[in-house]
Short mmCIF file of C-alpha atoms in Angstrom, two decimals:
data_model
loop_
_atom_site.label_atom_id
_atom_site.label_comp_id
_atom_site.label_asym_id
_atom_site.label_seq_id
_atom_site.Cartn_x
_atom_site.Cartn_y
_atom_site.Cartn_z
CA GLU F 5 -15.71 4.62 -20.82
CA ARG F 6 -14.92 8.40 -18.94
CA GLY F 7 -12.52 9.36 -16.71
CA PRO F 8 -12.23 8.25 -12.75
CA TYR F 9 -10.92 12.06 -11.74
CA THR F 10 -13.18 14.58 -11.29
CA LEU F 11 -12.09 18.11 -9.16
CA GLU F 12 -14.15 15.91 -5.84
CA ASN F 13 -13.27 13.37 -5.73
CA VAL F 14 -8.92 14.20 -5.98
CA THR F 15 -9.50 16.45 -3.64
CA ARG F 16 -10.88 14.16 -1.07
CA CYS F 17 -8.53 11.55 -1.66
CA LEU F 18 -5.46 14.48 -1.01
CA GLU F 19 -7.07 15.52 2.67
CA ARG F 20 -7.77 12.48 3.92
CA ALA F 21 -3.95 11.48 2.93
CA LYS F 22 -1.89 12.52 5.23
CA ASN F 23 0.44 15.60 6.16
CA ASN F 24 4.24 16.36 6.62
CA ASN F 25 4.80 13.42 4.85
CA MET F 26 8.12 13.03 3.01
CA VAL F 27 8.55 12.70 -1.26
CA PRO F 28 11.40 11.74 -3.73
CA GLN F 29 12.98 14.69 -4.71
CA HIS F 30 10.66 15.27 -8.48
CA SER F 31 7.60 15.53 -6.20
CA LEU F 32 5.86 18.27 -4.63
CA ILE F 33 4.20 17.31 -1.34
CA LYS F 34 1.03 16.03 -0.42
CA GLU F 35 -0.04 20.05 0.91
CA ILE F 36 1.02 22.00 -2.35
CA TRP F 37 -1.18 19.17 -4.61
CA GLN F 38 -4.11 19.90 -2.03
CA LEU F 39 -3.82 24.07 -2.03
CA ILE F 40 -3.43 24.29 -6.06
CA LEU F 41 -6.96 21.73 -6.13
CA GLN F 42 -8.65 23.37 -3.08
CA ALA F 43 -8.43 27.03 -5.01
CA ARG F 44 -10.49 25.20 -8.14
CA GLY F 45 -9.03 27.72 -10.90
CA LYS F 46 -7.74 26.82 -14.05
CA MET F 47 -4.98 24.53 -13.11
CA ALA F 48 -7.42 22.14 -10.56
CA GLU F 49 -9.12 21.69 -14.32
CA ASN F 50 -5.97 20.85 -16.39
CA ILE F 51 -4.58 18.67 -13.87
CA VAL F 52 -7.13 16.12 -13.39
CA GLY F 53 -7.93 16.59 -17.35
CA TYR F 54 -4.61 15.25 -17.38
CA MET F 55 -5.29 12.27 -14.97
CA ASN F 56 -8.04 11.32 -16.95
CA CYS F 57 -6.24 11.92 -20.01
CA CYS F 58 -4.03 9.01 -19.01
CA TYR F 59 -6.09 7.33 -17.69
CA GLU F 60 -7.44 6.73 -20.81
CA GLU F 61 -4.18 5.92 -22.64
CA GLY F 62 -3.50 3.61 -20.78
CA HIS F 63 0.02 6.47 -19.66
CA VAL F 64 1.10 5.95 -15.82
CA GLN F 65 3.36 8.58 -15.50
CA GLU F 66 7.03 8.16 -15.06
CA ARG F 67 7.73 11.05 -11.96
CA TRP F 68 4.47 9.43 -10.08
CA GLN F 69 5.84 5.16 -10.21
CA THR F 70 8.75 6.73 -9.14
CA SER F 71 9.91 6.98 -5.04
CA GLU F 72 12.80 7.75 -3.51
CA ALA F 73 14.63 5.15 -0.58
CA ALA F 74 15.42 6.72 2.46
CA GLN F 75 17.69 5.32 4.52
CA LEU F 76 16.86 4.71 8.22
CA ASP F 77 19.86 3.71 11.10
CA LYS F 78 19.23 1.03 13.29
CA SER F 79 21.29 1.15 15.25
CA ASN F 80 22.56 -2.72 16.31
CA GLY F 81 25.85 -2.04 15.49
CA LYS F 82 26.48 -4.00 12.59
CA SER F 83 27.07 -2.33 9.38
CA GLY F 84 26.39 -1.78 5.56
CA PRO F 85 22.82 -2.68 4.57
CA LYS F 86 22.46 -4.49 7.36
CA ALA F 87 22.88 -1.15 10.05
CA LYS F 88 19.56 0.18 7.65
CA ARG F 89 16.36 0.56 6.99
CA LEU F 90 14.73 1.72 3.86
CA ILE F 91 11.70 3.51 3.74
CA ASN F 92 10.15 4.10 0.46
CA MET F 93 8.96 8.11 -0.91
CA LEU F 94 6.24 7.30 -2.47
CA CYS F 95 4.46 10.57 -4.86
CA PRO F 96 1.72 11.90 -3.47
CA ILE F 97 -0.47 11.96 -6.56
CA GLY F 98 1.20 8.88 -8.05
CA LYS F 99 -0.14 7.28 -4.92
CA MET F 100 -3.93 8.50 -4.84
CA VAL F 101 -4.26 7.82 -9.12
CA PHE F 102 -4.41 4.19 -8.43
CA SER F 103 -6.50 4.50 -4.94
CA ILE F 104 -8.78 6.25 -6.59
CA ILE F 105 -9.26 3.34 -8.56
CA TRP F 106 -8.43 1.09 -6.26
CA GLN F 107 -11.28 2.36 -4.80
CA GLN F 108 -13.85 0.70 -7.34
CA ALA F 109 -12.48 -2.70 -6.67
CA GLN F 110 -15.28 -5.07 -4.81
CA ILE F 111 -12.62 -6.25 -1.85
CA LYS F 112 -14.50 -10.43 -0.82
CA LYS F 113 -13.76 -9.42 3.24
CA ARG F 114 -12.38 -12.63 4.57
CA PRO F 115 -13.03 -13.99 8.21
CA PHE F 116 -9.19 -14.89 9.12
CA ALA F 117 -7.87 -12.21 6.84
CA TYR F 118 -6.73 -9.51 9.72
CA GLY F 119 -3.49 -8.10 6.38
CA PHE F 120 -4.35 -4.64 4.61
CA HIS F 121 -8.54 -4.59 5.70
CA LYS F 122 -9.76 -1.54 6.86
CA GLY F 123 -10.84 -1.54 10.51
CA ARG F 124 -8.61 -5.22 11.71
CA ARG F 125 -5.09 -4.96 12.33
CA ARG F 126 -2.91 -7.38 12.04
CA GLU F 127 -1.99 -7.23 15.27
CA GLN F 128 -4.90 -8.59 16.22
CA ALA F 129 -4.55 -11.96 14.44
CA ILE F 130 -1.97 -11.89 16.93
CA LEU F 131 -4.20 -11.88 19.80
CA ILE F 132 -6.51 -13.80 18.40
CA GLN F 133 -3.72 -17.02 18.61
CA ASN F 134 -2.56 -16.15 21.59
CA VAL F 135 -5.70 -16.44 23.12
CA THR F 136 -7.02 -19.37 21.11
CA THR F 137 -3.39 -21.34 22.12
CA TRP F 138 -3.77 -20.12 26.05
CA LYS F 139 -7.68 -21.35 25.62
CA LEU F 140 -6.69 -24.66 24.16
CA ARG F 141 -4.10 -25.08 26.53
CA GLU F 142 -6.26 -23.95 29.50
CA TYR F 143 -8.95 -27.00 28.42
CA ASP F 144 -6.48 -29.23 28.25
CA ARG F 145 -4.85 -28.73 31.95
CA LEU F 146 -8.51 -28.31 34.00
CA ARG F 147 -9.12 -31.34 31.60
CA GLY F 148 -5.60 -33.16 33.09
CA THR F 149 -5.61 -34.42 29.23
CA LYS F 150 -2.00 -32.34 29.89
CA GLY F 151 -1.97 -31.50 25.76
CA GLU F 152 -2.83 -34.60 24.39
CA GLY F 153 -6.36 -34.17 24.31
CA ASN F 154 -6.24 -30.54 21.49
CA HIS F 155 -2.86 -29.11 19.18
CA ILE F 156 -2.36 -26.18 17.73
CA THR F 157 0.63 -24.56 16.17
CA THR F 158 1.36 -21.02 15.29
CA LEU F 159 4.54 -19.96 11.95
CA ARG F 160 5.16 -16.84 12.12
CA ASP F 161 7.39 -15.34 9.72
CA VAL F 162 9.57 -13.29 11.02
CA ALA F 163 12.92 -12.92 8.70
CA ASN F 164 10.68 -10.36 6.59
CA ALA F 165 8.71 -7.76 8.04
CA PHE F 166 6.90 -7.17 5.21
CA PRO F 167 5.14 -9.70 2.86
CA SER F 168 7.07 -9.54 -1.06
CA PRO F 169 3.95 -11.11 -3.30
CA THR F 170 5.43 -11.90 -7.70
CA HIS F 171 3.78 -8.94 -9.63
CA ALA F 172 1.38 -12.48 -11.09
CA SER F 173 -0.03 -12.89 -7.84
CA LEU F 174 -0.96 -9.52 -7.56
CA ASN F 175 -2.25 -9.35 -11.32
CA GLU F 176 -4.77 -12.43 -10.33
CA THR F 177 -5.88 -10.66 -7.52
CA VAL F 178 -6.33 -7.29 -9.64
CA ASP F 179 -8.19 -9.34 -11.74
CA ARG F 180 -10.91 -10.76 -8.91
CA ALA F 181 -10.98 -7.24 -8.03
CA GLY F 182 -14.11 -6.23 -10.26
CA LEU F 183 -12.42 -3.93 -12.12
CA SER F 184 -13.65 -2.93 -15.67
CA LYS F 185 -10.67 -4.47 -17.98
CA LYS F 186 -8.93 -0.77 -18.52
CA ALA F 187 -8.99 0.24 -15.29
CA ALA F 188 -7.61 -3.48 -14.07
CA GLU F 189 -4.92 -2.85 -16.86
CA TYR F 190 -4.21 0.86 -15.50
CA MET F 191 -3.71 -0.26 -11.63
CA LYS F 192 -1.27 -3.12 -12.72
CA GLN F 193 0.88 -0.69 -13.79
CA ARG F 194 2.08 -0.12 -10.02
CA HIS F 195 3.31 -2.99 -9.88
CA LEU F 196 4.52 -3.55 -13.20
CA SER F 197 5.87 -0.51 -14.40
CA SER F 198 7.18 1.48 -10.59
CA LYS F 199 10.31 2.04 -9.97
CA MET F 200 12.73 3.33 -7.09
CA ILE F 201 15.58 5.18 -6.75
CA ILE F 202 18.22 3.76 -3.70
CA LYS F 203 21.33 6.14 -2.45
CA SER F 204 24.53 5.06 -2.45
CA GLY F 205 27.10 6.78 -1.62
CA ARG F 206 27.74 9.47 -5.12
CA ARG F 207 25.90 6.51 -6.89
CA VAL F 208 22.37 6.81 -7.80
CA VAL F 209 21.34 3.27 -8.65
CA HIS F 210 17.69 2.78 -9.95
CA ASN F 211 15.65 -0.52 -9.14
#
């Protein structure tokens, strides 16, 4: 199986990525990688060749998989971990490496799904629920049934901002994505072998 990375798709993927994003201390910013690859010199060819070599061997560079947590102050008057919000700074090459593989996936867009779907914002799902609730209440009001005719229950998770699926669930999602066996196994390493660096005072914690 030929490696999925070419000078064209690697450069295009970096060009589409956002500028001015912070990266871990061990990583180069996205703009530097982009300049190197856009120059289309020997170094750029070697970088793409190395990516394909890693893919063929099923090996993912540890640096691509290591993120660093930036601690942002919530300004909520609390102390300790409750006063901080962790934002992950990711390696731009690591993001690009797996993004190109995931572009080969055949994802079925279900009508009820909004999170992580291009062109469908999470806020849109909340808006639809609120409008549907209002329509049912208004229908009952005009009929004079006082809620006896229709009923709707909306549940929202307000304790945690982001879902935390298990590795088994993520593996199942990748297996259903229509990727080749080699591509699927490589893609799974994104969550199976990822590492996070969290600095606490003088201590550095690897998760």
